[in-house]
XYZ file of C-alpha atoms in Angstrom:
541
model
C -49.151 -26.645 22.963
C -45.358 -27.598 22.546
C -42.245 -25.633 21.916
C -42.533 -26.683 18.395
C -45.601 -24.604 17.754
C -44.351 -21.182 18.772
C -44.508 -18.322 16.500
C -42.276 -16.610 15.706
C -39.950 -19.638 16.225
C -37.540 -18.816 19.126
C -33.724 -19.032 18.772
C -33.747 -21.716 21.401
C -36.623 -23.979 23.020
C -35.992 -27.281 24.600
C -38.106 -29.367 26.926
C -36.058 -30.177 30.274
C -38.399 -32.929 31.813
C -41.572 -34.663 30.929
C -43.562 -32.727 33.653
C -45.687 -29.517 33.082
C -46.550 -26.383 35.039
C -50.203 -26.314 35.833
C -51.605 -22.835 36.213
C -54.705 -22.643 38.409
C -56.478 -20.562 40.865
C -53.831 -20.836 43.500
C -51.030 -19.679 41.074
C -49.567 -16.388 42.099
C -47.628 -13.677 40.497
C -44.503 -11.878 41.698
C -43.296 -8.805 39.615
C -39.844 -7.454 40.139
C -38.878 -3.709 39.558
C -39.475 -2.526 35.896
C -41.924 -5.433 35.099
C -45.246 -3.729 36.038
C -46.477 -3.602 32.465
C -46.387 -7.307 32.003
C -47.719 -7.937 35.538
C -50.876 -5.690 34.531
C -51.226 -7.431 31.272
C -51.180 -11.009 32.939
C -54.045 -9.898 35.163
C -56.047 -7.907 32.804
C -55.627 -10.265 29.580
C -54.421 -13.715 30.465
C -56.385 -14.050 33.951
C -59.754 -13.337 32.286
C -59.068 -15.872 29.546
C -58.380 -18.517 31.995
C -60.697 -17.435 34.560
C -57.815 -17.147 37.113
C -57.283 -14.386 39.747
C -53.387 -14.455 39.475
C -53.031 -12.793 42.815
C -49.779 -11.374 44.377
C -47.443 -13.869 45.809
C -43.960 -14.070 47.162
C -40.952 -14.296 45.037
C -40.144 -17.978 43.666
C -43.043 -19.372 45.581
C -44.370 -22.854 44.723
C -47.030 -22.574 41.929
C -45.869 -18.974 41.014
C -44.912 -17.011 38.154
C -41.990 -14.556 38.635
C -40.999 -11.620 36.531
C -37.547 -9.921 36.479
C -35.693 -7.446 34.676
C -32.155 -9.028 33.919
C -29.625 -6.541 32.561
C -27.353 -9.252 31.302
C -29.772 -9.678 28.545
C -30.515 -7.233 25.620
C -33.501 -5.024 26.128
C -36.130 -7.034 24.233
C -34.535 -10.512 24.788
C -36.107 -12.728 27.225
C -35.644 -16.133 28.818
C -38.691 -18.234 29.792
C -37.942 -21.108 32.334
C -40.764 -23.537 33.282
C -40.459 -26.021 36.060
C -43.086 -28.153 37.385
C -43.855 -26.049 40.227
C -42.900 -22.437 38.922
C -42.327 -20.239 35.989
C -39.734 -17.514 35.636
C -39.698 -14.752 32.739
C -36.404 -12.618 32.564
C -36.103 -9.954 30.130
C -33.365 -7.427 29.371
C -35.911 -4.575 30.066
C -39.751 -4.373 30.489
C -40.134 -5.097 26.758
C -38.189 -8.355 26.994
C -40.295 -9.580 29.946
C -43.525 -8.835 27.907
C -42.323 -10.811 24.915
C -41.443 -13.592 27.235
C -45.114 -13.376 28.558
C -46.426 -13.644 24.932
C -44.639 -16.741 24.480
C -46.035 -18.198 27.764
C -49.463 -17.349 26.361
C -48.915 -19.278 23.137
C -47.684 -22.369 25.452
C -50.948 -22.088 27.247
C -53.050 -22.932 23.996
C -55.660 -21.094 22.081
C -58.010 -20.580 25.122
C -55.487 -18.064 26.429
C -56.344 -15.909 23.335
C -59.999 -15.513 24.398
C -61.580 -12.819 26.566
C -63.364 -15.138 29.030
C -62.900 -18.817 30.290
C -64.573 -21.326 28.184
C -64.906 -24.320 30.411
C -65.277 -24.604 34.223
C -62.639 -26.680 35.626
C -60.306 -26.777 32.610
C -56.625 -27.287 33.385
C -53.931 -25.309 31.661
C -50.475 -26.827 31.482
C -47.372 -25.494 30.260
C -44.537 -27.940 29.225
C -41.393 -27.808 31.455
C -38.444 -26.335 29.511
C -36.435 -23.265 28.568
C -37.152 -20.779 25.669
C -34.418 -18.175 25.045
C -34.961 -15.648 22.380
C -34.046 -11.895 21.109
C -35.356 -10.170 18.061
C -33.136 -9.462 14.904
C -34.488 -5.993 14.403
C -35.435 -3.206 16.630
C -38.181 -1.911 14.264
C -40.727 -4.572 13.674
C -43.909 -2.745 12.326
C -47.128 -2.523 10.551
C -48.584 0.508 8.736
C -52.049 1.074 8.907
C -53.906 3.570 6.561
C -57.062 4.941 8.200
C -57.300 7.819 5.692
C -58.904 5.971 2.781
C -61.114 3.986 5.150
C -61.505 5.169 8.649
C -60.967 2.490 11.470
C -62.855 3.534 14.653
C -60.697 3.681 17.791
C -61.852 0.283 19.237
C -60.453 -1.320 16.085
C -57.183 0.305 16.345
C -56.702 -0.861 19.852
C -57.669 -4.317 18.838
C -54.910 -4.060 16.007
C -52.381 -3.058 18.861
C -53.366 -6.378 20.540
C -52.663 -8.369 17.370
C -49.364 -6.641 16.770
C -48.262 -7.371 20.367
C -49.395 -11.128 20.008
C -46.900 -11.286 17.274
C -44.025 -9.453 19.006
C -44.345 -6.605 16.442
C -43.349 -3.242 18.232
C -44.101 -0.312 15.835
C -47.424 0.811 14.755
C -47.005 3.294 11.768
C -50.450 5.322 11.747
C -51.066 6.883 8.455
C -53.428 9.724 9.559
C -53.797 12.132 6.706
C -54.265 11.874 2.926
C -56.530 13.013 0.028
C -59.393 11.289 1.165
C -59.686 12.226 4.725
C -57.918 13.715 7.598
C -58.057 11.742 10.853
C -56.411 13.563 13.618
C -57.897 16.395 15.607
C -55.655 19.630 15.500
C -57.262 22.199 17.859
C -55.626 25.334 16.194
C -56.906 24.162 12.715
C -60.422 22.792 13.619
C -61.597 22.454 9.783
C -59.267 19.789 9.128
C -61.580 17.590 10.954
C -64.900 19.385 10.558
C -64.397 19.536 6.901
C -61.336 17.435 5.849
C -62.463 14.306 7.716
C -65.603 13.506 5.550
C -66.224 12.830 1.972
C -69.594 12.638 0.325
C -69.211 9.309 -1.311
C -66.600 6.578 -2.022
C -65.299 4.643 -5.181
C -66.344 1.033 -4.605
C -63.417 -1.039 -5.819
C -60.418 -0.011 -7.852
C -60.417 3.584 -9.158
C -61.172 2.237 -12.487
C -64.608 0.721 -11.096
C -67.952 2.333 -12.146
C -69.434 1.742 -8.806
C -69.781 4.116 -5.996
C -70.916 3.775 -2.302
C -73.312 6.778 -2.375
C -73.006 7.835 1.308
C -70.821 9.971 3.420
C -67.734 8.248 4.822
C -65.356 9.539 7.474
C -64.445 10.204 11.082
C -61.492 11.194 13.183
C -59.557 10.601 16.312
C -59.995 13.331 19.033
C -56.830 14.226 20.830
C -57.848 12.284 23.855
C -58.500 9.251 21.433
C -54.859 9.522 20.351
C -53.566 9.730 23.734
C -55.548 6.692 24.736
C -54.090 4.776 21.685
C -50.555 5.874 22.507
C -50.849 5.001 26.130
C -52.355 1.699 25.339
C -49.681 0.869 22.763
C -46.955 1.912 25.347
C -48.491 -0.541 27.720
C -47.879 -3.238 25.109
C -44.310 -2.057 24.361
C -45.371 -0.588 20.837
C -44.304 2.734 19.637
C -46.877 4.571 17.529
C -45.245 6.548 14.606
C -47.533 9.114 13.351
C -47.702 10.179 9.596
C -48.825 13.440 8.362
C -48.396 13.920 4.655
C -46.514 16.759 3.085
C -46.242 18.059 0.238
C -48.501 15.724 -1.666
C -51.549 13.714 -0.674
C -52.935 16.798 0.809
C -56.261 17.251 -0.912
C -58.313 16.928 2.321
C -56.147 19.607 4.030
C -56.516 22.046 0.956
C -60.236 21.467 1.079
C -60.470 22.554 4.660
C -58.069 25.569 4.131
C -57.952 26.527 0.517
C -55.041 28.972 1.066
C -52.806 25.700 1.516
C -53.159 24.872 -2.217
C -51.713 26.201 -5.466
C -54.797 28.749 -5.974
C -53.136 30.515 -9.004
C -53.662 27.393 -11.071
C -56.515 25.498 -9.446
C -59.717 26.712 -7.724
C -59.061 25.486 -4.446
C -62.173 27.189 -3.075
C -64.206 24.665 -4.968
C -62.173 21.587 -3.940
C -63.641 18.556 -2.109
C -62.101 15.741 -0.162
C -61.359 13.292 -2.795
C -63.841 10.353 -3.226
C -61.619 8.097 -5.474
C -58.195 6.504 -5.388
C -54.827 6.997 -6.954
C -52.496 9.991 -6.734
C -54.176 13.505 -6.571
C -52.611 16.262 -8.539
C -53.543 18.791 -5.785
C -50.342 19.308 -3.614
C -49.351 22.114 -1.078
C -48.119 25.532 -2.252
C -44.545 26.411 -1.425
C -45.135 29.244 0.875
C -44.039 30.448 4.144
C -47.901 30.446 5.155
C -47.904 26.690 4.489
C -44.781 26.232 6.453
C -46.360 27.947 9.438
C -49.424 26.095 9.223
C -47.919 22.610 9.342
C -45.565 23.687 11.961
C -48.564 24.187 14.020
C -49.930 20.799 13.037
C -46.683 19.194 14.104
C -46.523 21.073 17.351
C -49.750 19.364 18.290
C -48.540 16.065 16.819
C -45.449 16.008 18.900
C -47.506 16.844 22.051
C -49.604 13.737 21.090
C -47.054 11.291 20.150
C -43.866 10.781 22.021
C -42.314 8.700 19.320
C -38.709 9.807 18.262
C -39.631 9.494 14.544
C -42.330 11.401 12.883
C -43.267 10.461 9.317
C -43.907 13.237 6.833
C -45.061 11.114 3.788
C -43.151 12.981 0.923
C -44.261 10.339 -1.517
C -46.282 10.508 -4.890
C -46.053 14.374 -5.119
C -47.000 15.287 -8.686
C -45.128 18.455 -9.722
C -47.562 19.574 -12.501
C -49.270 22.463 -10.354
C -45.863 23.658 -9.376
C -44.735 23.615 -13.096
C -47.703 25.876 -14.029
C -47.792 28.033 -11.134
C -46.048 31.347 -11.476
C -45.954 31.710 -7.695
C -44.052 28.231 -7.296
C -41.813 28.974 -10.333
C -40.745 32.349 -8.589
C -40.387 30.428 -5.403
C -38.006 28.040 -7.002
C -35.701 30.981 -8.267
C -35.957 32.832 -4.987
C -34.895 29.639 -2.889
C -32.325 28.579 -5.511
C -33.480 25.002 -5.479
C -33.041 24.497 -9.335
C -36.340 22.674 -10.100
C -39.621 20.980 -8.834
C -37.618 18.111 -7.239
C -35.533 20.688 -5.396
C -38.729 22.432 -4.159
C -40.020 18.908 -2.702
C -36.561 18.641 -1.064
C -36.893 22.091 0.288
C -40.166 21.004 2.127
C -38.529 17.942 3.540
C -35.302 19.573 4.591
C -37.329 22.373 6.438
C -39.216 19.987 8.710
C -36.144 17.763 9.000
C -34.383 20.814 10.791
C -37.644 21.791 12.665
C -37.888 18.326 13.935
C -34.306 17.924 14.746
C -34.465 20.988 16.834
C -37.146 19.496 18.911
C -35.357 16.350 19.627
C -37.216 14.062 17.044
C -36.322 12.434 13.747
C -37.848 12.777 10.296
C -38.837 9.608 8.406
C -40.390 9.591 4.980
C -41.099 7.622 1.826
C -38.347 7.018 -0.461
C -39.274 9.849 -2.911
C -37.622 12.176 -0.279
C -34.449 11.054 -1.913
C -35.381 13.049 -5.027
C -33.808 16.558 -4.982
C -31.177 15.531 -2.258
C -32.007 13.977 1.090
C -32.250 16.003 4.221
C -29.369 15.428 6.543
C -31.034 13.602 9.305
C -33.766 11.776 7.434
C -34.724 8.212 7.472
C -36.095 6.600 4.597
C -39.097 3.996 4.345
C -38.120 2.238 1.180
C -41.409 1.187 -0.389
C -40.999 1.276 -4.193
C -38.504 -1.602 -3.816
C -35.173 -2.155 -2.262
C -33.238 0.545 -4.303
C -34.151 3.506 -2.316
C -33.224 1.896 1.015
C -29.971 0.747 -0.689
C -29.082 4.134 -1.820
C -29.901 5.762 1.552
C -28.024 3.096 3.467
C -25.033 3.630 1.189
C -25.235 7.352 1.926
C -25.228 6.829 5.536
C -29.030 7.151 6.339
C -31.229 4.871 8.480
C -33.687 2.802 6.529
C -36.976 0.946 7.270
C -37.532 -1.759 4.565
C -41.112 -2.182 3.220
C -40.890 -2.814 -0.480
C -44.435 -3.070 -2.035
C -43.311 -6.171 -4.136
C -42.856 -8.121 -0.828
C -44.827 -6.775 2.040
C -47.739 -4.743 0.863
C -50.494 -6.765 2.374
C -53.115 -4.873 0.302
C -51.690 -6.992 -2.728
C -53.794 -10.122 -3.347
C -52.639 -13.452 -1.808
C -53.924 -15.607 -4.580
C -54.563 -15.518 -8.202
C -58.221 -17.296 -7.829
C -61.274 -15.562 -9.362
C -62.858 -15.248 -5.953
C -60.471 -13.048 -4.296
C -62.174 -9.836 -3.304
C -61.275 -6.744 -5.285
C -57.855 -8.197 -6.261
C -54.876 -5.572 -6.306
C -51.564 -6.002 -7.917
C -49.292 -9.085 -7.836
C -50.093 -12.297 -5.931
C -48.284 -12.271 -2.613
C -48.619 -15.562 -0.975
C -48.015 -16.587 2.577
C -44.898 -18.388 1.318
C -43.794 -15.257 -0.488
C -43.851 -13.159 2.569
C -42.118 -15.724 4.715
C -39.202 -15.786 2.162
C -38.882 -11.731 2.166
C -35.472 -10.744 3.166
C -35.178 -7.159 4.596
C -31.437 -6.760 4.282
C -30.393 -6.467 0.564
C -27.259 -8.468 -0.273
C -25.640 -5.305 -1.907
C -24.937 -3.819 1.553
C -21.645 -4.058 3.333
C -21.974 -4.968 6.932
C -21.464 -1.217 7.900
C -24.290 -0.410 5.366
C -26.527 -3.009 6.725
C -26.415 -1.689 10.148
C -28.385 1.304 8.823
C -31.340 -1.140 8.153
C -33.255 -0.355 11.525
C -35.693 -3.079 10.663
C -38.768 -3.566 8.515
C -42.575 -3.087 8.381
C -45.677 -4.665 6.446
C -47.770 -1.782 4.920
C -51.707 -2.015 4.640
C -53.389 0.360 2.376
C -57.070 0.411 2.771
C -58.566 1.780 -0.577
C -60.342 -1.590 -0.998
C -60.786 -2.279 2.709
C -63.970 -0.935 3.682
C -64.124 -2.259 7.298
C -62.235 -4.268 9.886
C -63.220 -7.627 8.471
C -61.632 -6.650 5.066
C -58.397 -5.464 6.935
C -58.305 -8.857 8.674
C -58.726 -10.728 5.394
C -55.868 -8.947 3.677
C -53.563 -8.968 6.797
C -53.877 -12.498 8.082
C -52.367 -14.919 7.966
C -49.508 -13.037 6.059
C -48.663 -10.847 9.055
C -47.820 -14.040 10.994
C -45.141 -14.840 8.359
C -43.935 -11.376 8.335
C -43.536 -11.433 12.175
C -41.183 -14.249 12.128
C -39.113 -12.526 9.201
C -38.950 -9.318 11.462
C -38.042 -11.215 14.667
C -35.729 -14.073 13.620
C -32.469 -14.165 11.702
C -33.658 -16.694 9.033
C -31.558 -18.607 6.612
C -31.370 -17.278 2.886
C -34.902 -17.065 1.486
C -34.677 -20.103 -0.722
C -33.261 -22.193 2.131
C -36.179 -21.358 4.711
C -38.206 -24.260 5.930
C -41.668 -22.989 4.870
C -43.074 -26.551 5.578
C -42.173 -26.174 9.185
C -43.735 -22.814 9.243
C -46.809 -24.087 7.729
C -47.039 -27.034 10.429
C -46.639 -24.078 13.187
C -49.384 -22.035 11.346
C -51.813 -25.064 11.844
C -51.600 -24.311 15.434
C -51.675 -20.443 15.110
C -54.820 -20.612 13.101
C -56.498 -21.822 16.321
C -55.156 -18.702 18.217
C -56.356 -16.246 15.481
C -59.873 -17.823 15.517
C -59.744 -17.399 19.393
C -58.790 -13.594 18.744
C -61.806 -13.292 16.289
C -59.545 -12.363 13.360
C -61.454 -12.854 10.136
C -58.303 -14.091 8.169
C -58.117 -15.643 4.597
C -58.565 -19.361 5.068
C -55.741 -21.591 3.392
C -58.348 -23.198 1.348
C -59.557 -19.684 -0.145
C -62.129 -16.990 0.486
C -65.462 -17.896 2.279
C -68.632 -16.482 0.608
C -68.666 -13.516 3.077
C -65.126 -12.553 1.954
C -66.016 -12.356 -1.707
C -67.137 -9.042 -3.503
C -68.381 -10.478 -6.812
C -68.582 -7.945 -9.606
C -66.346 -5.263 -7.958
C -63.433 -4.254 -10.074
C -59.837 -4.756 -8.644
C -56.570 -4.377 -10.652
C -54.697 -7.738 -10.650
C -51.273 -7.641 -12.227
C -49.924 -11.094 -13.535
C -46.550 -12.473 -13.251
C -43.939 -12.181 -10.441
C -43.156 -8.595 -9.308
C -39.801 -7.089 -10.353
C -37.060 -7.192 -7.737
C -36.090 -3.457 -7.793
């Protein structure tokens, strides 16, 4: 591999001599203070792939790899120096060292992305040179919805590896929704005993007449969550949990009917939703509901050390509150004016509650409706405008507009795309996505913490389908999130495509079932299963 095939492309990469560093059975590793996670990763991941022991050795020895924390660099910045007889990785903190090691892995070639050595006696060489790099954004994420279709723990751990390989550092874990509750809460066991299973599942878009007539579900035990969080931490990835309130709550209401608006709907007869879309069943605005979810969040905080906790707040229909005498009386009692004010009351309560515990609330951009809670951060999904409004008001923002970076949207307009959803968002479209709106001043733009790609799994019934939707577009997104690129129209997509040619070999080695550039293979297709394609270009809102 050469420096010209790296992805994301670094800020500076240049060859210094014609020689190479050859990594072999005698290569040693020296790890300075603060670099232990990278040392362990090299031995646990890179060593087996190359069939090498990577034993301990002295600092700066001949045929060695040395790791340093260098506080003259920004925390996630790194400098990789390769000479003919040694390699040195310096990072501003442990994370920077780790990203430098990911670059080294790419330079070793696709075999370095496998789990065991392919060929006895194979030689792995790294070209001599220097790579210096640092990320544009501190929040470079992917959201994975495991509520609509459950992904078992091993699949989640695999996706953390894939994020790390692309220098992404936030995993937004969408754990609850109408179609399933996926995290064990010990004080409320029915959330998983009842709320994690549905009797059947819509097959295709919600307008499809087809069903998968068997139960679907699953959940993560608290020990599973601890394992996921610890593994992510070893990869310098933060796991941000999402527990939806006050909408997207049918699974929770099914488990505990008193959580719903029982004066207007028979919550005792409710079931975990088996179709898609926006359920009308939302939480009742009562003190009992607040206490219930405070208990939920207490256990969530114990499991997830992330500063940010996502509370959803999106797509909350107000029809039940409008029809509910109890909800209307609550609006008057609280003096919040209307149903939008009632939703804001939910969010403000948990903003204060989380702040008092040293955490920060983040929610989808509907939390702007009825007035934004003082400390809240906004995930801007319906377009740019919610993020623009929030940043102008002094709130932090994560940009994830559906028109640009919803990877459940179809990648091509061809007839063989499986269950095609929404607008066509090609690899090039994602590469030309710009997270920071031009409307923001420099001071306002500083509130854009970063960006994330979102993956909703209504029509992704298993890991292979998730792979097909996510890749290769996540590779393009990773470069957008990492690098300060030219204006969208000026970006060199031809160069990116050339680098993707090398990157497909890495994805093959990782076992990623990506969408080939030539189109879906027979195993990817879902003939006769209805999607919902939307023609034309998405609105820029």
